[in-house]
PDB file of C-alpha atoms in Angstrom:
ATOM      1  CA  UNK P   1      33.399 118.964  27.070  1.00  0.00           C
ATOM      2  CA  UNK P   2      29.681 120.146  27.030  1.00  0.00           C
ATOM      3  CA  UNK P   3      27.690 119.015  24.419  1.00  0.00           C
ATOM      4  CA  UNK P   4      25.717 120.952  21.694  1.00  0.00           C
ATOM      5  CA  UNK P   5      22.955 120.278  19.896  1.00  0.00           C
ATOM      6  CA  UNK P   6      24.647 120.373  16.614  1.00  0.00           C
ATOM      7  CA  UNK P   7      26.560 117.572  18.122  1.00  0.00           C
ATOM      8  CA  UNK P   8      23.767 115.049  18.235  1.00  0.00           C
ATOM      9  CA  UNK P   9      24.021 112.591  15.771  1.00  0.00           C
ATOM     10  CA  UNK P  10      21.934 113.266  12.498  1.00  0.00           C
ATOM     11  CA  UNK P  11      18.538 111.600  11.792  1.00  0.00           C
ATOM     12  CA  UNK P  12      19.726 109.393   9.015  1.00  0.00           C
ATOM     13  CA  UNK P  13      22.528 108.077  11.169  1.00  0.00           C
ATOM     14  CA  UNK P  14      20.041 107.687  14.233  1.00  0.00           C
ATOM     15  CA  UNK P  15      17.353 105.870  12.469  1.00  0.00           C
ATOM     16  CA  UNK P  16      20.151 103.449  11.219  1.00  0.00           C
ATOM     17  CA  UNK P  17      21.171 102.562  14.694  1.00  0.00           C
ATOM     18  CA  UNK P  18      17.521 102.140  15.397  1.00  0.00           C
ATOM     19  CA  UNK P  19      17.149  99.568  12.937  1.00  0.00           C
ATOM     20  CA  UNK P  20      20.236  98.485  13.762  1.00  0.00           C
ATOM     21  CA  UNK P  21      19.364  97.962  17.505  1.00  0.00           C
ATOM     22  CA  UNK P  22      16.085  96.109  16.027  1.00  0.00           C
ATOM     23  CA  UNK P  23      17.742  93.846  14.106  1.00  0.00           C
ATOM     24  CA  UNK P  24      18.980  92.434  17.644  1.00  0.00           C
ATOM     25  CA  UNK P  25      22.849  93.618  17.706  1.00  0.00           C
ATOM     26  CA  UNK P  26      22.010  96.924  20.407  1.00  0.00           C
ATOM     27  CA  UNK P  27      25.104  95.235  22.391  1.00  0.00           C
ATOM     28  CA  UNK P  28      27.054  96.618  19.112  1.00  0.00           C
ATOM     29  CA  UNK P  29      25.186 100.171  19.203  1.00  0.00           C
ATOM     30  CA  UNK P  30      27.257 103.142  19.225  1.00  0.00           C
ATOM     31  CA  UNK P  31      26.376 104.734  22.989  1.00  0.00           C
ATOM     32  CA  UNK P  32      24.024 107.688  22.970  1.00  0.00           C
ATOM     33  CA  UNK P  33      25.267 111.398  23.185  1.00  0.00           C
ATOM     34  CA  UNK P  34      24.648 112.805  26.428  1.00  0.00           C
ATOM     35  CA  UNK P  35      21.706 115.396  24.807  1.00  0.00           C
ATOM     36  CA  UNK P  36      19.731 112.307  22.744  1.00  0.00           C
ATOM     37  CA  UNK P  37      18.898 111.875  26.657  1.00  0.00           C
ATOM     38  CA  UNK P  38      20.061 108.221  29.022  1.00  0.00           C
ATOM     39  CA  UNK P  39      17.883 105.509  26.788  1.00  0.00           C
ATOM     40  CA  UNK P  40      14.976 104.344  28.500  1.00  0.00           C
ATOM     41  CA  UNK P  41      13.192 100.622  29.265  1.00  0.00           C
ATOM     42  CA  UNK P  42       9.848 102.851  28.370  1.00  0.00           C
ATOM     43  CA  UNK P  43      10.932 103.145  24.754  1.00  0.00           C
ATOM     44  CA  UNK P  44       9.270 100.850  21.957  1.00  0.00           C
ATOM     45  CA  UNK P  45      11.690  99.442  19.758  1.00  0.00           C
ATOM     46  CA  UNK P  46       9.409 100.449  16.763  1.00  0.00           C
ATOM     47  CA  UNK P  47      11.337 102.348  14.056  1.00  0.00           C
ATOM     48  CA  UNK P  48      10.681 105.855  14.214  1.00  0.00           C
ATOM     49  CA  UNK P  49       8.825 108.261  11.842  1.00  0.00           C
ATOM     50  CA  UNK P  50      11.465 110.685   9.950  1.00  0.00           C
ATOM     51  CA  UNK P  51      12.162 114.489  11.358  1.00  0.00           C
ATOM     52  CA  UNK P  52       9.501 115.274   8.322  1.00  0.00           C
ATOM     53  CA  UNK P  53       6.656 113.481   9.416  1.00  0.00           C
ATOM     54  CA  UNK P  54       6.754 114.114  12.790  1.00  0.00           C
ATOM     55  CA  UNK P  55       7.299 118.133  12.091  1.00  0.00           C
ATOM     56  CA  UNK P  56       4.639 118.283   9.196  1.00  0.00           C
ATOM     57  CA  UNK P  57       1.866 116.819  10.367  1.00  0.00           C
ATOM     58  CA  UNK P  58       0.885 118.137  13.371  1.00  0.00           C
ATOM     59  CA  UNK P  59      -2.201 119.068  15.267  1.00  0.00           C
ATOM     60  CA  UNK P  60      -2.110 122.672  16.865  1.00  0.00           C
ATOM     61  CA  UNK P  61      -5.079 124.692  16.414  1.00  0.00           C
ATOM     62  CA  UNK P  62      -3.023 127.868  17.793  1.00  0.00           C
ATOM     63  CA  UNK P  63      -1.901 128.112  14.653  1.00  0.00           C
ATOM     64  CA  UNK P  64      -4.404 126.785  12.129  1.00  0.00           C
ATOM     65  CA  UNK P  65      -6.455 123.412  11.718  1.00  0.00           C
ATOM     66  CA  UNK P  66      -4.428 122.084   8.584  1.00  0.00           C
ATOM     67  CA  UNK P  67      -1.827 119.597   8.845  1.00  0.00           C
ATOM     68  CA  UNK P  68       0.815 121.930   7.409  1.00  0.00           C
ATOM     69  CA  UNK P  69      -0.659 124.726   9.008  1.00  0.00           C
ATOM     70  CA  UNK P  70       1.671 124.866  12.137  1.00  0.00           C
ATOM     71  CA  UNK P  71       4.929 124.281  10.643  1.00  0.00           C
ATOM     72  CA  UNK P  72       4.321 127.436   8.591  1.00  0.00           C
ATOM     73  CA  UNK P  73       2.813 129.752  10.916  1.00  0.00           C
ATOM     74  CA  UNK P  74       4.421 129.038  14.442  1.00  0.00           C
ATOM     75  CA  UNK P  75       7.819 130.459  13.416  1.00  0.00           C
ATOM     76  CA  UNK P  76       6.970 133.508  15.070  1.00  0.00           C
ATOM     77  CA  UNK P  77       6.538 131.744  18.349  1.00  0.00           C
ATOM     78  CA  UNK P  78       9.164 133.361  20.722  1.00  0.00           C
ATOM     79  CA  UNK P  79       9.926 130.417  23.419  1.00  0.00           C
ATOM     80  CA  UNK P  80      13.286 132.190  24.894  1.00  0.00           C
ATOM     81  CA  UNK P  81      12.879 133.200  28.044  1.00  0.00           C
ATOM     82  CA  UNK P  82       9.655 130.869  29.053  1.00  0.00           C
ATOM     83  CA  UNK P  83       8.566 130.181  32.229  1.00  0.00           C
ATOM     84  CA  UNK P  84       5.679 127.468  33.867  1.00  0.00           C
ATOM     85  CA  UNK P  85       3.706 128.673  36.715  1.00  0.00           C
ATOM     86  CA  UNK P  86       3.614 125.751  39.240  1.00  0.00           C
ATOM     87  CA  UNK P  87       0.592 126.298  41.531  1.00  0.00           C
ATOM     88  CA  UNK P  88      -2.535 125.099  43.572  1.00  0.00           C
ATOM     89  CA  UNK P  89      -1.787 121.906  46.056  1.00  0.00           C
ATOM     90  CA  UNK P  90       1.445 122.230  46.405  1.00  0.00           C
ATOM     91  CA  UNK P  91       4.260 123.235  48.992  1.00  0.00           C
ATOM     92  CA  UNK P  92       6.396 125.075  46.495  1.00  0.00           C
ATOM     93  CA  UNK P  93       4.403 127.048  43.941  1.00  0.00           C
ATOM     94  CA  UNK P  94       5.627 129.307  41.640  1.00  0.00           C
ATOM     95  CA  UNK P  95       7.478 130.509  38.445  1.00  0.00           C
ATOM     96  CA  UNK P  96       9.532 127.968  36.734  1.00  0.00           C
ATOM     97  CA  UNK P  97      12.117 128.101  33.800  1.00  0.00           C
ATOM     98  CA  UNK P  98      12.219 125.356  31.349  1.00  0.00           C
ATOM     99  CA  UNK P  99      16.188 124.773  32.391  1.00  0.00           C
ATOM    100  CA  UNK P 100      14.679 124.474  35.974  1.00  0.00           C
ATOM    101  CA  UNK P 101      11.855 122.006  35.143  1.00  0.00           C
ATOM    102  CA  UNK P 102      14.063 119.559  32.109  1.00  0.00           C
ATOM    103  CA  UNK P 103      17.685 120.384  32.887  1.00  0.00           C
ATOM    104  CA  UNK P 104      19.727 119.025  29.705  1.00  0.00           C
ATOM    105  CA  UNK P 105      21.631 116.386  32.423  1.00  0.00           C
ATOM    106  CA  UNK P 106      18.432 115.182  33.203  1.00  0.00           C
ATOM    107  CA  UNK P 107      16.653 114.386  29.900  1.00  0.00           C
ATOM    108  CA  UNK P 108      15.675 110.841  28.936  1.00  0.00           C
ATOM    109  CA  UNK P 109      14.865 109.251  25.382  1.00  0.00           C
ATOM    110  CA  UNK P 110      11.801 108.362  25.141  1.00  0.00           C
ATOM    111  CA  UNK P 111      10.451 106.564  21.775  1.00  0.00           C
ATOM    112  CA  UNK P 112       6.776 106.562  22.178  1.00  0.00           C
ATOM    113  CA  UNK P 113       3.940 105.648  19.975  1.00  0.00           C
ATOM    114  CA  UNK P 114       1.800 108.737  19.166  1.00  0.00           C
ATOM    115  CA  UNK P 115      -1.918 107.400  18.751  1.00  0.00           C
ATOM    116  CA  UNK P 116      -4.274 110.556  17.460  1.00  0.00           C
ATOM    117  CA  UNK P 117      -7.953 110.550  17.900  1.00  0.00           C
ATOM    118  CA  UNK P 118      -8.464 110.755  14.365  1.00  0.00           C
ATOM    119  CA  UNK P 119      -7.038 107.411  13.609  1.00  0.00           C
ATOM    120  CA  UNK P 120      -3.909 108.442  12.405  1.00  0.00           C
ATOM    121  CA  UNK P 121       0.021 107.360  14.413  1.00  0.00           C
ATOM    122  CA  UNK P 122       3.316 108.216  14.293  1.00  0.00           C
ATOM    123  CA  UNK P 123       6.368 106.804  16.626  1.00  0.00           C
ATOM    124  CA  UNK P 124       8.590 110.063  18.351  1.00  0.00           C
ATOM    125  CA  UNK P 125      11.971 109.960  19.576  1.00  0.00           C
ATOM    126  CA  UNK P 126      11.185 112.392  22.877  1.00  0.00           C
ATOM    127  CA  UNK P 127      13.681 113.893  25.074  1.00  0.00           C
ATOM    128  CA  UNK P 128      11.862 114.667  28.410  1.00  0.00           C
ATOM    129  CA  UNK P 129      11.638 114.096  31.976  1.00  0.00           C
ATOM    130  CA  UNK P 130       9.288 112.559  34.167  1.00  0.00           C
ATOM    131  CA  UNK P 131       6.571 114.907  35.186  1.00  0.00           C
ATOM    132  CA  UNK P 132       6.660 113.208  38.486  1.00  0.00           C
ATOM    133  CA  UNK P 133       9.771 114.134  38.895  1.00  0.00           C
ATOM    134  CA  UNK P 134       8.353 117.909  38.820  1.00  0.00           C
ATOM    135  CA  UNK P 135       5.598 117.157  40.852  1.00  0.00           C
ATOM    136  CA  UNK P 136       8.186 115.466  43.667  1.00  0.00           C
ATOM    137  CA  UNK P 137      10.544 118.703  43.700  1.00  0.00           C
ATOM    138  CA  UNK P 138       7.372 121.292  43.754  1.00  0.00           C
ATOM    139  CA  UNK P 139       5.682 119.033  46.850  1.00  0.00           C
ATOM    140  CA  UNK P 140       1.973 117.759  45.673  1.00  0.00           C
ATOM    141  CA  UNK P 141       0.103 118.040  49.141  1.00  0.00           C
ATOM    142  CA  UNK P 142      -2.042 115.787  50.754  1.00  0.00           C
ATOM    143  CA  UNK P 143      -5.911 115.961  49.028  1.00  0.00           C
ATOM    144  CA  UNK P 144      -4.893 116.964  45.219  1.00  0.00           C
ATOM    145  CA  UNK P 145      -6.498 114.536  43.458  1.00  0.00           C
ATOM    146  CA  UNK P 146      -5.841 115.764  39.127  1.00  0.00           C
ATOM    147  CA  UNK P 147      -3.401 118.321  37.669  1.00  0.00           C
ATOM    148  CA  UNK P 148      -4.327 120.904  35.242  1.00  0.00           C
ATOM    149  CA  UNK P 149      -2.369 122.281  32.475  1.00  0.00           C
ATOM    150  CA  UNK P 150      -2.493 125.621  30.277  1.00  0.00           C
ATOM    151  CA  UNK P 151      -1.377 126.749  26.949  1.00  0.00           C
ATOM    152  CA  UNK P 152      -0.139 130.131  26.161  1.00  0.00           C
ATOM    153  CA  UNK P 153      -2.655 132.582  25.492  1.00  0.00           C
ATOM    154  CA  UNK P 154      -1.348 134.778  22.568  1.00  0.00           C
ATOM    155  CA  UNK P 155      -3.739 135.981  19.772  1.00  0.00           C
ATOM    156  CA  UNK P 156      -0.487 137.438  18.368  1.00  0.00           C
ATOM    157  CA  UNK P 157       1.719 135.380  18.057  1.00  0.00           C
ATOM    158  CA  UNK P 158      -0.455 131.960  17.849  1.00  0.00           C
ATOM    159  CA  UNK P 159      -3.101 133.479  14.907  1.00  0.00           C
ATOM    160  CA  UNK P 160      -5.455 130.222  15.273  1.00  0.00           C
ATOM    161  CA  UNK P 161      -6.611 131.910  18.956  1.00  0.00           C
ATOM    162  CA  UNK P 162      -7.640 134.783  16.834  1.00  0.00           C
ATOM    163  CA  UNK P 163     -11.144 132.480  15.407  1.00  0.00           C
ATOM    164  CA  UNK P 164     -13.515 130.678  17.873  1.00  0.00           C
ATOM    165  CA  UNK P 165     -12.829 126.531  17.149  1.00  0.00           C
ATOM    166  CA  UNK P 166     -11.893 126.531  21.146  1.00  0.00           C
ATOM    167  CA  UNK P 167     -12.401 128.113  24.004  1.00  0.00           C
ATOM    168  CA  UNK P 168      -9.068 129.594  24.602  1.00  0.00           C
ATOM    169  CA  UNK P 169      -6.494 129.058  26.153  1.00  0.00           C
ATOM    170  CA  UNK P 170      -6.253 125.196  25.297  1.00  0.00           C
ATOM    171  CA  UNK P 171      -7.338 123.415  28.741  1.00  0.00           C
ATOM    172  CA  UNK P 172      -6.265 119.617  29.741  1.00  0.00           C
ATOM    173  CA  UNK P 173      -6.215 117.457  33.096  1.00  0.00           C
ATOM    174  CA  UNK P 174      -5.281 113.947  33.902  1.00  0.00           C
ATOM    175  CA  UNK P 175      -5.686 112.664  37.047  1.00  0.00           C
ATOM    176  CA  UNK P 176      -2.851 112.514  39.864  1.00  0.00           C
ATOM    177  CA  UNK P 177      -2.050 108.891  39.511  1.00  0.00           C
ATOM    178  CA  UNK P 178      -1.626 109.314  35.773  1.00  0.00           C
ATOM    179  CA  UNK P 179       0.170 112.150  35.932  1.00  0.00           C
ATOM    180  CA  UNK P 180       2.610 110.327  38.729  1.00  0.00           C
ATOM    181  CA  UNK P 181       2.511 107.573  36.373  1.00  0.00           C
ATOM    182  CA  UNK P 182       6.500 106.900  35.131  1.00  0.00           C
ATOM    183  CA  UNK P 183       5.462 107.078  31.558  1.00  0.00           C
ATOM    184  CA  UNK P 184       3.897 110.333  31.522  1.00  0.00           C
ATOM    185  CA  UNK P 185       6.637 113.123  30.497  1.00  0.00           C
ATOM    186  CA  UNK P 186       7.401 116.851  29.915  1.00  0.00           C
ATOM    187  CA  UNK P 187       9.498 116.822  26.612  1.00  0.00           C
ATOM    188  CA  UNK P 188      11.763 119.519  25.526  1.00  0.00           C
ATOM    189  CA  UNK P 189      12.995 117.965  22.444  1.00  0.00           C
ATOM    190  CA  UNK P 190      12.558 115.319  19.583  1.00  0.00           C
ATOM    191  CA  UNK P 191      15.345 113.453  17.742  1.00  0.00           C
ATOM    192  CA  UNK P 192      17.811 114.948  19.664  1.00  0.00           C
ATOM    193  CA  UNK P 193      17.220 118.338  19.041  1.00  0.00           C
ATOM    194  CA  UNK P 194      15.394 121.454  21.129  1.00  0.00           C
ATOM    195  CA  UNK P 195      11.524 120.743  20.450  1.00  0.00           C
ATOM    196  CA  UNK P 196      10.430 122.850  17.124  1.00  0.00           C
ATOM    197  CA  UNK P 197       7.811 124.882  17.752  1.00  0.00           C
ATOM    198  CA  UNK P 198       5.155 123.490  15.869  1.00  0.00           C
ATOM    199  CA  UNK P 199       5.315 120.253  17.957  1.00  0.00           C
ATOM    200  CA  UNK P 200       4.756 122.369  21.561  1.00  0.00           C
ATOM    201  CA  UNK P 201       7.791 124.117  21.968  1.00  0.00           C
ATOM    202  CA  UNK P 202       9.103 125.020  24.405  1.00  0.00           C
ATOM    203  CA  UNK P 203       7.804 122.304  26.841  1.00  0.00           C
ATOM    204  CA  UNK P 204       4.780 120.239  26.508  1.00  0.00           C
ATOM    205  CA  UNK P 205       2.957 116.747  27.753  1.00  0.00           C
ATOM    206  CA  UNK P 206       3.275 113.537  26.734  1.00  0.00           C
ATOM    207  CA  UNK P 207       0.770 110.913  27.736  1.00  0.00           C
ATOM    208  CA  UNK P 208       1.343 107.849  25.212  1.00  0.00           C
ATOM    209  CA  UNK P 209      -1.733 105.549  26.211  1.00  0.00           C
ATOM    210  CA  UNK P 210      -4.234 108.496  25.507  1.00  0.00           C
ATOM    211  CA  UNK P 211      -4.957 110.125  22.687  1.00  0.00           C
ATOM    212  CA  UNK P 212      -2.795 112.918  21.424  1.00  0.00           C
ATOM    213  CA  UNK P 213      -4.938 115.951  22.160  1.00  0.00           C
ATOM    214  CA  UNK P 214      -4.344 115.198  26.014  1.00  0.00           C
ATOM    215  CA  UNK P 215      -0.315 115.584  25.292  1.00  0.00           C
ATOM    216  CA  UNK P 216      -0.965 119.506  25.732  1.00  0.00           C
ATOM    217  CA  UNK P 217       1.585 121.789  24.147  1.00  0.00           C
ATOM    218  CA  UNK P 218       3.332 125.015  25.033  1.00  0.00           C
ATOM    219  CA  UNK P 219       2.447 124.544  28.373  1.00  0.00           C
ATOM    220  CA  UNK P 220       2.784 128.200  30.550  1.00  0.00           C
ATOM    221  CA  UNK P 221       0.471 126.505  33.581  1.00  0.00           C
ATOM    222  CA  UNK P 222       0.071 123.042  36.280  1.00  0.00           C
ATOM    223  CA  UNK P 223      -2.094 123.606  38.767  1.00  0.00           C
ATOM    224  CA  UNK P 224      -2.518 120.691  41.899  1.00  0.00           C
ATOM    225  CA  UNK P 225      -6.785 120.319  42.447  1.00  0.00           C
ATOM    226  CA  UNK P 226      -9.179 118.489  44.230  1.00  0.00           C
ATOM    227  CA  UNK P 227     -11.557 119.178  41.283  1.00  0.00           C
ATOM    228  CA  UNK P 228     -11.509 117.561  37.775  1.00  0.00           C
ATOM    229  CA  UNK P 229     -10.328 120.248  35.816  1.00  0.00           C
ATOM    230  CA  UNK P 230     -12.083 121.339  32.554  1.00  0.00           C
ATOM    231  CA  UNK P 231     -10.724 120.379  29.626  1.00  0.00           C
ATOM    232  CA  UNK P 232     -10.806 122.345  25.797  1.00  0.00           C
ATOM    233  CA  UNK P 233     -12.484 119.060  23.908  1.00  0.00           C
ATOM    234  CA  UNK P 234     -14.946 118.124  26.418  1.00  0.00           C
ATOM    235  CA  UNK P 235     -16.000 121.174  27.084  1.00  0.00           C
ATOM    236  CA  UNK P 236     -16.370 122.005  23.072  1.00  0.00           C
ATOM    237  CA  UNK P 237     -17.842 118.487  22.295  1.00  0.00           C
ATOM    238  CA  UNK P 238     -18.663 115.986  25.482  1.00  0.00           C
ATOM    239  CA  UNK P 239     -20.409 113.314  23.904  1.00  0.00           C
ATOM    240  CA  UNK P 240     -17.048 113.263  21.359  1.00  0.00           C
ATOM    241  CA  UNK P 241     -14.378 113.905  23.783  1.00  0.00           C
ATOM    242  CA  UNK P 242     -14.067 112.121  27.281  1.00  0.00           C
ATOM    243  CA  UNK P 243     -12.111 113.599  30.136  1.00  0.00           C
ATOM    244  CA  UNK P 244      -9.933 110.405  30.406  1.00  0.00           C
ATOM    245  CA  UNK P 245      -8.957 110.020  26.106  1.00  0.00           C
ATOM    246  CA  UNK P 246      -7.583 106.296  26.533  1.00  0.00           C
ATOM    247  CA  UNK P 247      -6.829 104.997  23.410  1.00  0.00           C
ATOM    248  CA  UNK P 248      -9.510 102.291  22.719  1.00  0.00           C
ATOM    249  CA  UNK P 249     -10.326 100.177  19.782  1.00  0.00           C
ATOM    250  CA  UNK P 250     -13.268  98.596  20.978  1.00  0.00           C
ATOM    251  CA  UNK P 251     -14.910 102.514  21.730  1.00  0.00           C
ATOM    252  CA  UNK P 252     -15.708 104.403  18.467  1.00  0.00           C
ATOM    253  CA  UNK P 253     -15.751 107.868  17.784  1.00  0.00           C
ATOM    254  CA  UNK P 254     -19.539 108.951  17.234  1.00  0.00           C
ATOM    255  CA  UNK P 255     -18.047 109.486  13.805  1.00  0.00           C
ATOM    256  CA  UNK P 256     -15.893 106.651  13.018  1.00  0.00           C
ATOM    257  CA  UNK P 257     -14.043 103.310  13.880  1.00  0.00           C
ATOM    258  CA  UNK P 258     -10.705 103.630  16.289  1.00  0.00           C
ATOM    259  CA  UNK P 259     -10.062  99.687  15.565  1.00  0.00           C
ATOM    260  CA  UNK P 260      -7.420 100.605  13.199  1.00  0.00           C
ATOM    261  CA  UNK P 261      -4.826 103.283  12.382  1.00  0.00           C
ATOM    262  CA  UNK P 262      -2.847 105.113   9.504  1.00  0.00           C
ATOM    263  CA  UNK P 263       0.777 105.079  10.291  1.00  0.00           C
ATOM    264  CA  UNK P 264       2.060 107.994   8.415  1.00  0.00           C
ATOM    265  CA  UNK P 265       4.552 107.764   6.582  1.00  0.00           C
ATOM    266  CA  UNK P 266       3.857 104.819   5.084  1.00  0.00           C
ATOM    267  CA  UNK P 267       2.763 106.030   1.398  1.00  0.00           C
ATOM    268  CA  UNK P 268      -0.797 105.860  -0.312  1.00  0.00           C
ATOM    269  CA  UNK P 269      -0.838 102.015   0.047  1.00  0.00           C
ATOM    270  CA  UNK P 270       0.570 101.373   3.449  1.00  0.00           C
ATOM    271  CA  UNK P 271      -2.652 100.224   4.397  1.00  0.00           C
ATOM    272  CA  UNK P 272      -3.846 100.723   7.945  1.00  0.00           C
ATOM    273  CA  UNK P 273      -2.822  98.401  11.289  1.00  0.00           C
ATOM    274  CA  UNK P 274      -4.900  97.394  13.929  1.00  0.00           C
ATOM    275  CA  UNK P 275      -5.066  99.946  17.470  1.00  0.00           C
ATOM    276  CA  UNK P 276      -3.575  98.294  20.486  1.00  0.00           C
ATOM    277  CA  UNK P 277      -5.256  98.570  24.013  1.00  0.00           C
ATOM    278  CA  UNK P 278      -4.304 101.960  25.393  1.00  0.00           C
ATOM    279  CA  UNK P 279      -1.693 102.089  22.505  1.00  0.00           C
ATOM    280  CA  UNK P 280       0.359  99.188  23.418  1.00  0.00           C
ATOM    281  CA  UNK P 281       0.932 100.299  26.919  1.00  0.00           C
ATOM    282  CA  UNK P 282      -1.721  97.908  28.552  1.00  0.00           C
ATOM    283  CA  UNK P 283       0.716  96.229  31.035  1.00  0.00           C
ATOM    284  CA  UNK P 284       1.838  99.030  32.168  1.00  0.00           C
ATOM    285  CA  UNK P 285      -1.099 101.207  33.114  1.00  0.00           C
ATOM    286  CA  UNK P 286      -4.485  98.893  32.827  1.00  0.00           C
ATOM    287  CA  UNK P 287      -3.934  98.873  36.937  1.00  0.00           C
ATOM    288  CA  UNK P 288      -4.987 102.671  36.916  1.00  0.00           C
ATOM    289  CA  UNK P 289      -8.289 101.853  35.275  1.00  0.00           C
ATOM    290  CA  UNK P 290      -9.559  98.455  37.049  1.00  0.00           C
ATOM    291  CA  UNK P 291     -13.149  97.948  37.805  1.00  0.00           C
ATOM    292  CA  UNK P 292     -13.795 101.228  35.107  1.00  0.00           C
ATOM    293  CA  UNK P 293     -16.737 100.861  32.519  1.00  0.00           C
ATOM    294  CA  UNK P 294     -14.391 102.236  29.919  1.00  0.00           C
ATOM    295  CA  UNK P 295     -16.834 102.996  27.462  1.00  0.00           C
ATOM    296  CA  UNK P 296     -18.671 105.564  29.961  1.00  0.00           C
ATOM    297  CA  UNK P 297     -15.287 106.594  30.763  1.00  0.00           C
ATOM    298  CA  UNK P 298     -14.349 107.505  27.596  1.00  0.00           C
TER     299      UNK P 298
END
């Protein structure tokens, strides 16, 4: 029988078995439904943030700079038909559905922690697929050296485009090896459910050890280069916004500390925790950065 996505198990029920898994019984778990995505060794066994959190606070400029702002205004957002245009360096450009790129059979859970630049976190529940996995079937060639990615242009139906905060369309890069790297995804959902729109539907990046303006949304463009490709923040503020965005505590923002976070959803006096070493994931991608001066690599 196929699956639907009213079939998933609700997000009450799924944060139990989180805590459940947590509490050291996961040989007890109930097994996941085939559309939460296969479970993955990537995931942190961190409780996640509710469906509310994670869909109310959001940064997305396309449709407005407030917190709320893109849960309220990106319901206009048509996602149905999309397509990603594949190009540059590789042996098989060209126009790619989201079934084509994250086919449901292939989707993974991944529960990563969300570290943003402005000192705030969150922990998702993604459903994605390995962007390397793209790359593979598309054929990177010989000399690309970064990939570039695109948002949707669309005054229309993404009103934030309509003022001048970026230089639109919203830009990002990340080198080949990080983009190859096993933790780096395309998601096309969250709690087992199709990705809501104001969290980068229909398909966006996720890059957990960087900060979360790299993790591009409503992506319509990749593009294989030789050439570091320019990116929105460092081209609107460079001595604020580095090309490479590794999460950091011991490199401040010109304008404040990133030794500690907020983890929302903890209340008024949740007090803050202190920021991990490219967000945790130091053992697992340090190796890309060795022999860096990280703090003129920002």
């Amino acid at each position: 029988m196929k699956l639907k996505w009213s079939d998933v198990t609700p997000e009450a029920d799924y944060l139990n078995r989180r805590a459940f898994l947590a509490a050291g019984m996961a040989a007890l778990a109930t097994p996941a439904l085939g559309l939460q995505g296969r479970p993955s060794a990537f995931s942190t066994d961190e409780t996640p943030n509710s469906l509310e959190d994670i869909t109310h606070y959001n940064n997305f400029y396309e449709f407005g700079t407030g917190k709320s702002d893109p849960a309220q205004y990106s319901g206009s957002l048509k996602t149905s038909p999309w397509s990603v245009t594949i190009d540059g360096m590789v042996d098989r450009p060209g126009s790619y559905g989201v079934e084509d790129l994250a086919p449901e059979s292939a989707l993974e859970e991944r529960i990563y922690r969300l570290r943003c630049v402005e000192a705030w976190s969150m922990v998702i529940p993604w459903l994605g697929v390995p962007l390397a996995a793209v790359l593979d079937r598309v054929g990177v060639q010989p000399g690309a050296k970064f990939v570039a990615f695109r948002t949707l242009h669309d005054p229309e139906q993404m009103p934030g485009q309509r003022t001048r905060i970026l230089d639109w369309p919203y830009r990002e890069g990340l080198r080949l090896d990080e983009a190859m790297h096993p933790l780096t995804i395309l998601a096309t959902g969250l709690y087992g459910r199709i990705l809501p729109n104001q969290n980068g539907a229909p398909i966006r990046l996720v890059v957990p050890w960087k900060y979360g303006f790299k993790s591009i949304k409503s992506v319509v463009s990749i593009t294989l280069t030789d050439r570091q490709p320019p990116c929105s923040w460092q081209m609107m503020q460079p001595g604020e916004y580095g090309f490479y965005a590794n999460v950091n505590p011991q490199v401040d923002h010109p304008r404040w500390s990133q030794a500690t976070e907020r983890r929302i959803g903890r209340g008024l006096f949740g007090g803050r925790q202190e920021t991990l070493m490219f967000n945790g994931y130091g053992d697992q991608v340090a190796g890309l950065y060795a022999g860096m001066h990280l703090a003129k690599h920002y």
